[in-house]
Amino acid sequence: MKIKAINGFKDILPDAALRWQHIEQTARDIFERFGMREIRMPILEKTELFSRSIGEATDIVEKEMYSFSDKGITMRPEATASLLRAFIEHGLHVQQPVQRLYTIGPMFRHERPQKGRLRQFHQMDVEIIGATEPQVDAELMAMGQMLLNSLGLKVSLEVNSLGCPDCRPGFRTQLIEYLEERKDDLCEDCRRRLSTNPLRTLDCKSRGCKALVKDAPSILKSLCNACNEHFAEVEHTLGLLGVTYSKNRFMVRGLDYYTRTTFEFITGDLGAQAAVGAGGRYDGLIEQLGGPKLPGIGFAMGMERIALLMEQQVENGIHKPSADIFVAALGAKASEYGCVLVQNLRSLKLKAAMDYSGRSLKAQMKQAGRINSRFTLIIGDNELAEEKAVLRNMQTQEQVDFPLNGTGVEQAQRLADYTESSQG
Ligand code: ATP
Ligand code: MG
């Protein structure tokens, strides 16, 4: 019996990995333009970190976490809590009052696997800690949009404000009142969380709840003055930066720690998995986790969903890399020579390849084509004795005699110079 991967856990095979590398490199490049620095945290954390930050009555903590119950530890379901834990533990704010950080890596949630929804998935997560200005919120959304656009993706942005501890409780009471009166029409989940997490009903996927909340009170009308002004300034700055967005008062996000600005990058191209990335402000969270009283805002993008969208939206998106030189050696001596030459070419930063099997020239040329090599150097024992080889430009199919002399390194350098100066 073959052993297969666990349901919801997926291999990223080499062709797909090319796309992943491209996504990651594009992200790192853009994040760094915005002054973000990388941080990497462990995958396991104390369970309490997540229950205290994400919230006990959230889907993630209630039913999606991979926890080792006897050890009180959990495989991180998201990055923000871990990142803030590290931030607090190492007192990063002491070095620099505003920290801009990003991290890329796997997250784990026990969900029903489907297209764009896995049990191990990967996020690119960014956080700006220590700044409360609305311009920062807009800047972060602009960065997200720049990233998605740079990848060639068409995704829309939805924005909302969830208020703060001053104004949200009032809204919550209003909403509970509204929902209580219509309790019988709520789905089972929403009825259960009516008292613990009533805001979730606003973005419940069930049709009944969706219809029911259409006329529910709007959080945007319940904001206190400070939150109102903050949100207006976020909108104003988004306008200045040319970021297109729409307001969505039903977006509440599944995590308890959000305050004020929340946003999602969404697509209609991934079925039920509409959110490509999402985030928001969490002004009380750092203090709640035992850290200094500092505001923060961040978002996470799902890499699987981005990769899927790229397959759908970006035509022949990524070019396969090619090798610079393939060495086709015919005979034992030539093979030994080639072996050293390839090593030296690689130390000169060229992508060099060779086949040690001693197959026919035809088979080796085929291999050179398969790996998309720009040049092939054909060496036989006789040619080696005469200190020359044949260099074939795989694109133009032109062949030239190439002198072989000197030690491997010098030879490699001559080859490197030649391939660099010629089109192929
Ligand atoms: P959803 O509503 O799709 O469950 P979410 O609100 O739980 O998403 P977040 O916790 O905000 O998602 O995570 C941010 C991003 O991470 C999502 O927008 C999505 O792209 C990705 N993501 C979340 N859960 C999964 C998963 N199980 N599989 C793949 N990607 C995921
Ligand atoms: Mg979810």
PDB file of N, CA and C in Angstrom, residues 210-279:
ATOM      1  N   LYS A 210     -28.181  36.006   5.637  1.00  0.00           N
ATOM      2  CA  LYS A 210     -27.819  37.050   4.677  1.00  0.00           C
ATOM      3  C   LYS A 210     -29.006  37.981   4.417  1.00  0.00           C
ATOM      4  N   ALA A 211     -30.174  37.376   4.176  1.00  0.00           N
ATOM      5  CA  ALA A 211     -31.368  38.171   3.895  1.00  0.00           C
ATOM      6  C   ALA A 211     -31.762  38.971   5.124  1.00  0.00           C
ATOM      7  N   LEU A 212     -31.606  38.338   6.270  1.00  0.00           N
ATOM      8  CA  LEU A 212     -32.059  38.936   7.519  1.00  0.00           C
ATOM      9  C   LEU A 212     -31.236  40.167   7.946  1.00  0.00           C
ATOM     10  N   VAL A 213     -29.924  40.116   7.671  1.00  0.00           N
ATOM     11  CA  VAL A 213     -29.095  41.240   8.143  1.00  0.00           C
ATOM     12  C   VAL A 213     -29.131  42.457   7.202  1.00  0.00           C
ATOM     13  N   LYS A 214     -29.766  42.285   6.042  1.00  0.00           N
ATOM     14  CA  LYS A 214     -29.836  43.407   5.093  1.00  0.00           C
ATOM     15  C   LYS A 214     -30.352  44.679   5.754  1.00  0.00           C
ATOM     16  N   ASP A 215     -31.345  44.508   6.640  1.00  0.00           N
ATOM     17  CA  ASP A 215     -31.931  45.682   7.291  1.00  0.00           C
ATOM     18  C   ASP A 215     -31.437  45.884   8.719  1.00  0.00           C
ATOM     19  N   ALA A 216     -30.398  45.162   9.075  1.00  0.00           N
ATOM     20  CA  ALA A 216     -29.850  45.303  10.441  1.00  0.00           C
ATOM     21  C   ALA A 216     -29.200  46.671  10.591  1.00  0.00           C
ATOM     22  N   PRO A 217     -29.060  47.153  11.834  1.00  0.00           N
ATOM     23  CA  PRO A 217     -28.382  48.437  12.039  1.00  0.00           C
ATOM     24  C   PRO A 217     -26.975  48.402  11.443  1.00  0.00           C
ATOM     25  N   SER A 218     -26.499  49.561  10.962  1.00  0.00           N
ATOM     26  CA  SER A 218     -25.170  49.620  10.344  1.00  0.00           C
ATOM     27  C   SER A 218     -24.135  50.086  11.347  1.00  0.00           C
ATOM     28  N   ILE A 219     -23.054  49.358  11.408  1.00  0.00           N
ATOM     29  CA  ILE A 219     -21.985  49.750  12.333  1.00  0.00           C
ATOM     30  C   ILE A 219     -21.423  51.116  11.947  1.00  0.00           C
ATOM     31  N   LEU A 220     -21.434  51.408  10.645  1.00  0.00           N
ATOM     32  CA  LEU A 220     -20.865  52.676  10.205  1.00  0.00           C
ATOM     33  C   LEU A 220     -21.674  53.869  10.717  1.00  0.00           C
ATOM     34  N   LYS A 221     -22.926  53.607  11.115  1.00  0.00           N
ATOM     35  CA  LYS A 221     -23.732  54.695  11.680  1.00  0.00           C
ATOM     36  C   LYS A 221     -23.583  54.768  13.186  1.00  0.00           C
ATOM     37  N   SER A 222     -22.925  53.791  13.790  1.00  0.00           N
ATOM     38  CA  SER A 222     -22.769  53.773  15.249  1.00  0.00           C
ATOM     39  C   SER A 222     -21.394  54.217  15.718  1.00  0.00           C
ATOM     40  N   LEU A 223     -20.531  54.561  14.765  1.00  0.00           N
ATOM     41  CA  LEU A 223     -19.161  54.907  15.164  1.00  0.00           C
ATOM     42  C   LEU A 223     -19.122  56.181  16.010  1.00  0.00           C
ATOM     43  N   CYS A 224     -18.232  56.203  16.999  1.00  0.00           N
ATOM     44  CA  CYS A 224     -18.033  57.428  17.778  1.00  0.00           C
ATOM     45  C   CYS A 224     -17.310  58.452  16.898  1.00  0.00           C
ATOM     46  N   ASN A 225     -17.214  59.672  17.376  1.00  0.00           N
ATOM     47  CA  ASN A 225     -16.596  60.719  16.552  1.00  0.00           C
ATOM     48  C   ASN A 225     -15.184  60.381  16.125  1.00  0.00           C
ATOM     49  N   ALA A 226     -14.407  59.882  17.093  1.00  0.00           N
ATOM     50  CA  ALA A 226     -12.997  59.591  16.785  1.00  0.00           C
ATOM     51  C   ALA A 226     -12.900  58.518  15.704  1.00  0.00           C
ATOM     52  N   CYS A 227     -13.723  57.468  15.822  1.00  0.00           N
ATOM     53  CA  CYS A 227     -13.682  56.381  14.825  1.00  0.00           C
ATOM     54  C   CYS A 227     -14.191  56.868  13.472  1.00  0.00           C
ATOM     55  N   ASN A 228     -15.195  57.718  13.517  1.00  0.00           N
ATOM     56  CA  ASN A 228     -15.751  58.285  12.303  1.00  0.00           C
ATOM     57  C   ASN A 228     -14.709  59.093  11.542  1.00  0.00           C
ATOM     58  N   GLU A 229     -14.024  59.944  12.282  1.00  0.00           N
ATOM     59  CA  GLU A 229     -12.988  60.781  11.666  1.00  0.00           C
ATOM     60  C   GLU A 229     -11.871  59.926  11.106  1.00  0.00           C
ATOM     61  N   HIS A 230     -11.491  58.924  11.887  1.00  0.00           N
ATOM     62  CA  HIS A 230     -10.418  58.025  11.459  1.00  0.00           C
ATOM     63  C   HIS A 230     -10.802  57.352  10.136  1.00  0.00           C
ATOM     64  N   PHE A 231     -12.019  56.849  10.083  1.00  0.00           N
ATOM     65  CA  PHE A 231     -12.467  56.134   8.892  1.00  0.00           C
ATOM     66  C   PHE A 231     -12.557  57.080   7.694  1.00  0.00           C
ATOM     67  N   ALA A 232     -13.041  58.310   7.959  1.00  0.00           N
ATOM     68  CA  ALA A 232     -13.143  59.283   6.864  1.00  0.00           C
ATOM     69  C   ALA A 232     -11.757  59.579   6.286  1.00  0.00           C
ATOM     70  N   GLU A 233     -10.779  59.671   7.164  1.00  0.00           N
ATOM     71  CA  GLU A 233      -9.414  59.967   6.717  1.00  0.00           C
ATOM     72  C   GLU A 233      -8.800  58.776   5.960  1.00  0.00           C
ATOM     73  N   VAL A 234      -9.156  57.562   6.392  1.00  0.00           N
ATOM     74  CA  VAL A 234      -8.705  56.365   5.659  1.00  0.00           C
ATOM     75  C   VAL A 234      -9.251  56.433   4.236  1.00  0.00           C
ATOM     76  N   GLU A 235     -10.536  56.736   4.138  1.00  0.00           N
ATOM     77  CA  GLU A 235     -11.173  56.793   2.813  1.00  0.00           C
ATOM     78  C   GLU A 235     -10.552  57.886   1.957  1.00  0.00           C
ATOM     79  N   HIS A 236     -10.320  59.045   2.603  1.00  0.00           N
ATOM     80  CA  HIS A 236      -9.733  60.173   1.884  1.00  0.00           C
ATOM     81  C   HIS A 236      -8.364  59.780   1.315  1.00  0.00           C
ATOM     82  N   THR A 237      -7.543  59.133   2.151  1.00  0.00           N
ATOM     83  CA  THR A 237      -6.188  58.774   1.714  1.00  0.00           C
ATOM     84  C   THR A 237      -6.231  57.696   0.629  1.00  0.00           C
ATOM     85  N   LEU A 238      -7.151  56.752   0.758  1.00  0.00           N
ATOM     86  CA  LEU A 238      -7.292  55.740  -0.305  1.00  0.00           C
ATOM     87  C   LEU A 238      -7.563  56.443  -1.634  1.00  0.00           C
ATOM     88  N   GLY A 239      -8.393  57.489  -1.569  1.00  0.00           N
ATOM     89  CA  GLY A 239      -8.702  58.260  -2.768  1.00  0.00           C
ATOM     90  C   GLY A 239      -7.459  58.932  -3.326  1.00  0.00           C
ATOM     91  N   LEU A 240      -6.680  59.551  -2.426  1.00  0.00           N
ATOM     92  CA  LEU A 240      -5.445  60.222  -2.864  1.00  0.00           C
ATOM     93  C   LEU A 240      -4.500  59.249  -3.548  1.00  0.00           C
ATOM     94  N   LEU A 241      -4.447  58.036  -3.016  1.00  0.00           N
ATOM     95  CA  LEU A 241      -3.498  57.046  -3.534  1.00  0.00           C
ATOM     96  C   LEU A 241      -4.047  56.306  -4.752  1.00  0.00           C
ATOM     97  N   GLY A 242      -5.266  56.645  -5.131  1.00  0.00           N
ATOM     98  CA  GLY A 242      -5.843  56.007  -6.310  1.00  0.00           C
ATOM     99  C   GLY A 242      -6.218  54.548  -6.093  1.00  0.00           C
ATOM    100  N   VAL A 243      -6.506  54.200  -4.849  1.00  0.00           N
ATOM    101  CA  VAL A 243      -6.896  52.814  -4.551  1.00  0.00           C
ATOM    102  C   VAL A 243      -8.416  52.699  -4.693  1.00  0.00           C
ATOM    103  N   THR A 244      -8.864  51.826  -5.587  1.00  0.00           N
ATOM    104  CA  THR A 244     -10.313  51.652  -5.721  1.00  0.00           C
ATOM    105  C   THR A 244     -10.792  50.649  -4.689  1.00  0.00           C
ATOM    106  N   TYR A 245     -11.947  50.935  -4.077  1.00  0.00           N
ATOM    107  CA  TYR A 245     -12.456  50.079  -3.006  1.00  0.00           C
ATOM    108  C   TYR A 245     -13.953  50.297  -2.905  1.00  0.00           C
ATOM    109  N   SER A 246     -14.611  49.424  -2.174  1.00  0.00           N
ATOM    110  CA  SER A 246     -15.994  49.715  -1.838  1.00  0.00           C
ATOM    111  C   SER A 246     -16.195  49.461  -0.347  1.00  0.00           C
ATOM    112  N   LYS A 247     -17.188  50.135   0.217  1.00  0.00           N
ATOM    113  CA  LYS A 247     -17.466  49.944   1.644  1.00  0.00           C
ATOM    114  C   LYS A 247     -18.374  48.734   1.802  1.00  0.00           C
ATOM    115  N   ASN A 248     -18.120  47.947   2.816  1.00  0.00           N
ATOM    116  CA  ASN A 248     -18.971  46.798   3.088  1.00  0.00           C
ATOM    117  C   ASN A 248     -19.230  46.712   4.587  1.00  0.00           C
ATOM    118  N   ARG A 249     -20.398  47.193   4.991  1.00  0.00           N
ATOM    119  CA  ARG A 249     -20.677  47.252   6.428  1.00  0.00           C
ATOM    120  C   ARG A 249     -20.951  45.879   7.025  1.00  0.00           C
ATOM    121  N   PHE A 250     -21.037  44.868   6.191  1.00  0.00           N
ATOM    122  CA  PHE A 250     -21.295  43.516   6.698  1.00  0.00           C
ATOM    123  C   PHE A 250     -20.016  42.741   6.989  1.00  0.00           C
ATOM    124  N   MET A 251     -18.887  43.311   6.612  1.00  0.00           N
ATOM    125  CA  MET A 251     -17.638  42.584   6.831  1.00  0.00           C
ATOM    126  C   MET A 251     -17.171  42.761   8.275  1.00  0.00           C
ATOM    127  N   VAL A 252     -17.113  41.641   9.009  1.00  0.00           N
ATOM    128  CA  VAL A 252     -16.692  41.760  10.407  1.00  0.00           C
ATOM    129  C   VAL A 252     -15.410  40.997  10.710  1.00  0.00           C
ATOM    130  N   ARG A 253     -15.032  40.054   9.827  1.00  0.00           N
ATOM    131  CA  ARG A 253     -13.823  39.266  10.048  1.00  0.00           C
ATOM    132  C   ARG A 253     -14.033  38.284  11.216  1.00  0.00           C
ATOM    133  N   GLY A 254     -13.352  37.179  11.135  1.00  0.00           N
ATOM    134  CA  GLY A 254     -13.593  36.102  12.097  1.00  0.00           C
ATOM    135  C   GLY A 254     -12.745  36.147  13.354  1.00  0.00           C
ATOM    136  N   LEU A 255     -12.034  37.238  13.562  1.00  0.00           N
ATOM    137  CA  LEU A 255     -11.144  37.294  14.716  1.00  0.00           C
ATOM    138  C   LEU A 255     -11.568  38.456  15.607  1.00  0.00           C
ATOM    139  N   ASP A 256     -11.513  38.212  16.912  1.00  0.00           N
ATOM    140  CA  ASP A 256     -12.057  39.192  17.855  1.00  0.00           C
ATOM    141  C   ASP A 256     -11.228  40.454  18.022  1.00  0.00           C
ATOM    142  N   TYR A 257      -9.945  40.392  17.650  1.00  0.00           N
ATOM    143  CA  TYR A 257      -9.076  41.488  18.070  1.00  0.00           C
ATOM    144  C   TYR A 257      -9.176  42.755  17.222  1.00  0.00           C
ATOM    145  N   TYR A 258      -9.963  42.723  16.157  1.00  0.00           N
ATOM    146  CA  TYR A 258      -9.985  43.880  15.275  1.00  0.00           C
ATOM    147  C   TYR A 258     -10.706  45.090  15.886  1.00  0.00           C
ATOM    148  N   THR A 259     -10.175  46.269  15.581  1.00  0.00           N
ATOM    149  CA  THR A 259     -10.821  47.541  15.923  1.00  0.00           C
ATOM    150  C   THR A 259     -10.747  48.419  14.679  1.00  0.00           C
ATOM    151  N   ARG A 260     -11.662  49.312  14.574  1.00  0.00           N
ATOM    152  CA  ARG A 260     -11.660  50.278  13.456  1.00  0.00           C
ATOM    153  C   ARG A 260     -11.526  49.604  12.087  1.00  0.00           C
ATOM    154  N   THR A 261     -10.530  50.037  11.295  1.00  0.00           N
ATOM    155  CA  THR A 261     -10.445  49.594   9.896  1.00  0.00           C
ATOM    156  C   THR A 261     -10.287  48.078   9.741  1.00  0.00           C
ATOM    157  N   THR A 262     -11.160  47.489   8.934  1.00  0.00           N
ATOM    158  CA  THR A 262     -10.947  46.107   8.496  1.00  0.00           C
ATOM    159  C   THR A 262     -11.126  46.088   6.982  1.00  0.00           C
ATOM    160  N   PHE A 263     -10.474  45.131   6.339  1.00  0.00           N
ATOM    161  CA  PHE A 263     -10.578  45.090   4.878  1.00  0.00           C
ATOM    162  C   PHE A 263     -10.318  43.698   4.351  1.00  0.00           C
ATOM    163  N   GLU A 264     -10.822  43.459   3.162  1.00  0.00           N
ATOM    164  CA  GLU A 264     -10.608  42.183   2.491  1.00  0.00           C
ATOM    165  C   GLU A 264     -10.355  42.428   1.013  1.00  0.00           C
ATOM    166  N   PHE A 265      -9.426  41.665   0.469  1.00  0.00           N
ATOM    167  CA  PHE A 265      -9.243  41.619  -0.980  1.00  0.00           C
ATOM    168  C   PHE A 265     -10.015  40.406  -1.472  1.00  0.00           C
ATOM    169  N   ILE A 266     -11.016  40.627  -2.295  1.00  0.00           N
ATOM    170  CA  ILE A 266     -11.869  39.503  -2.668  1.00  0.00           C
ATOM    171  C   ILE A 266     -11.952  39.290  -4.181  1.00  0.00           C
ATOM    172  N   THR A 267     -12.327  38.071  -4.533  1.00  0.00           N
ATOM    173  CA  THR A 267     -12.454  37.700  -5.939  1.00  0.00           C
ATOM    174  C   THR A 267     -13.706  36.852  -6.127  1.00  0.00           C
ATOM    175  N   GLY A 268     -14.270  36.912  -7.325  1.00  0.00           N
ATOM    176  CA  GLY A 268     -15.401  36.049  -7.629  1.00  0.00           C
ATOM    177  C   GLY A 268     -14.937  34.778  -8.329  1.00  0.00           C
ATOM    178  N   ASP A 269     -13.625  34.644  -8.520  1.00  0.00           N
ATOM    179  CA  ASP A 269     -13.112  33.551  -9.345  1.00  0.00           C
ATOM    180  C   ASP A 269     -12.737  32.282  -8.588  1.00  0.00           C
ATOM    181  N   LEU A 270     -12.940  32.271  -7.273  1.00  0.00           N
ATOM    182  CA  LEU A 270     -12.539  31.077  -6.510  1.00  0.00           C
ATOM    183  C   LEU A 270     -13.710  30.445  -5.770  1.00  0.00           C
ATOM    184  N   GLY A 271     -14.888  30.564  -6.332  1.00  0.00           N
ATOM    185  CA  GLY A 271     -16.062  29.961  -5.710  1.00  0.00           C
ATOM    186  C   GLY A 271     -16.312  30.543  -4.325  1.00  0.00           C
ATOM    187  N   ALA A 272     -16.537  29.668  -3.368  1.00  0.00           N
ATOM    188  CA  ALA A 272     -16.868  30.130  -2.015  1.00  0.00           C
ATOM    189  C   ALA A 272     -15.669  30.763  -1.309  1.00  0.00           C
ATOM    190  N   GLN A 273     -14.477  30.482  -1.830  1.00  0.00           N
ATOM    191  CA  GLN A 273     -13.278  31.021  -1.167  1.00  0.00           C
ATOM    192  C   GLN A 273     -12.972  32.410  -1.728  1.00  0.00           C
ATOM    193  N   ALA A 274     -13.775  33.396  -1.323  1.00  0.00           N
ATOM    194  CA  ALA A 274     -13.700  34.699  -1.973  1.00  0.00           C
ATOM    195  C   ALA A 274     -12.531  35.549  -1.488  1.00  0.00           C
ATOM    196  N   ALA A 275     -12.083  35.333  -0.264  1.00  0.00           N
ATOM    197  CA  ALA A 275     -11.064  36.222   0.301  1.00  0.00           C
ATOM    198  C   ALA A 275      -9.664  35.764  -0.077  1.00  0.00           C
ATOM    199  N   VAL A 276      -8.948  36.642  -0.766  1.00  0.00           N
ATOM    200  CA  VAL A 276      -7.565  36.346  -1.126  1.00  0.00           C
ATOM    201  C   VAL A 276      -6.651  36.828   0.006  1.00  0.00           C
ATOM    202  N   GLY A 277      -7.064  37.921   0.611  1.00  0.00           N
ATOM    203  CA  GLY A 277      -6.292  38.466   1.716  1.00  0.00           C
ATOM    204  C   GLY A 277      -7.215  39.286   2.587  1.00  0.00           C
ATOM    205  N   ALA A 278      -6.839  39.447   3.843  1.00  0.00           N
ATOM    206  CA  ALA A 278      -7.708  40.193   4.746  1.00  0.00           C
ATOM    207  C   ALA A 278      -6.910  40.688   5.932  1.00  0.00           C
ATOM    208  N   GLY A 279      -7.429  41.769   6.521  1.00  0.00           N
ATOM    209  CA  GLY A 279      -6.721  42.283   7.682  1.00  0.00           C
ATOM    210  C   GLY A 279      -7.463  43.415   8.342  1.00  0.00           C
TER     211      GLY A 279
END
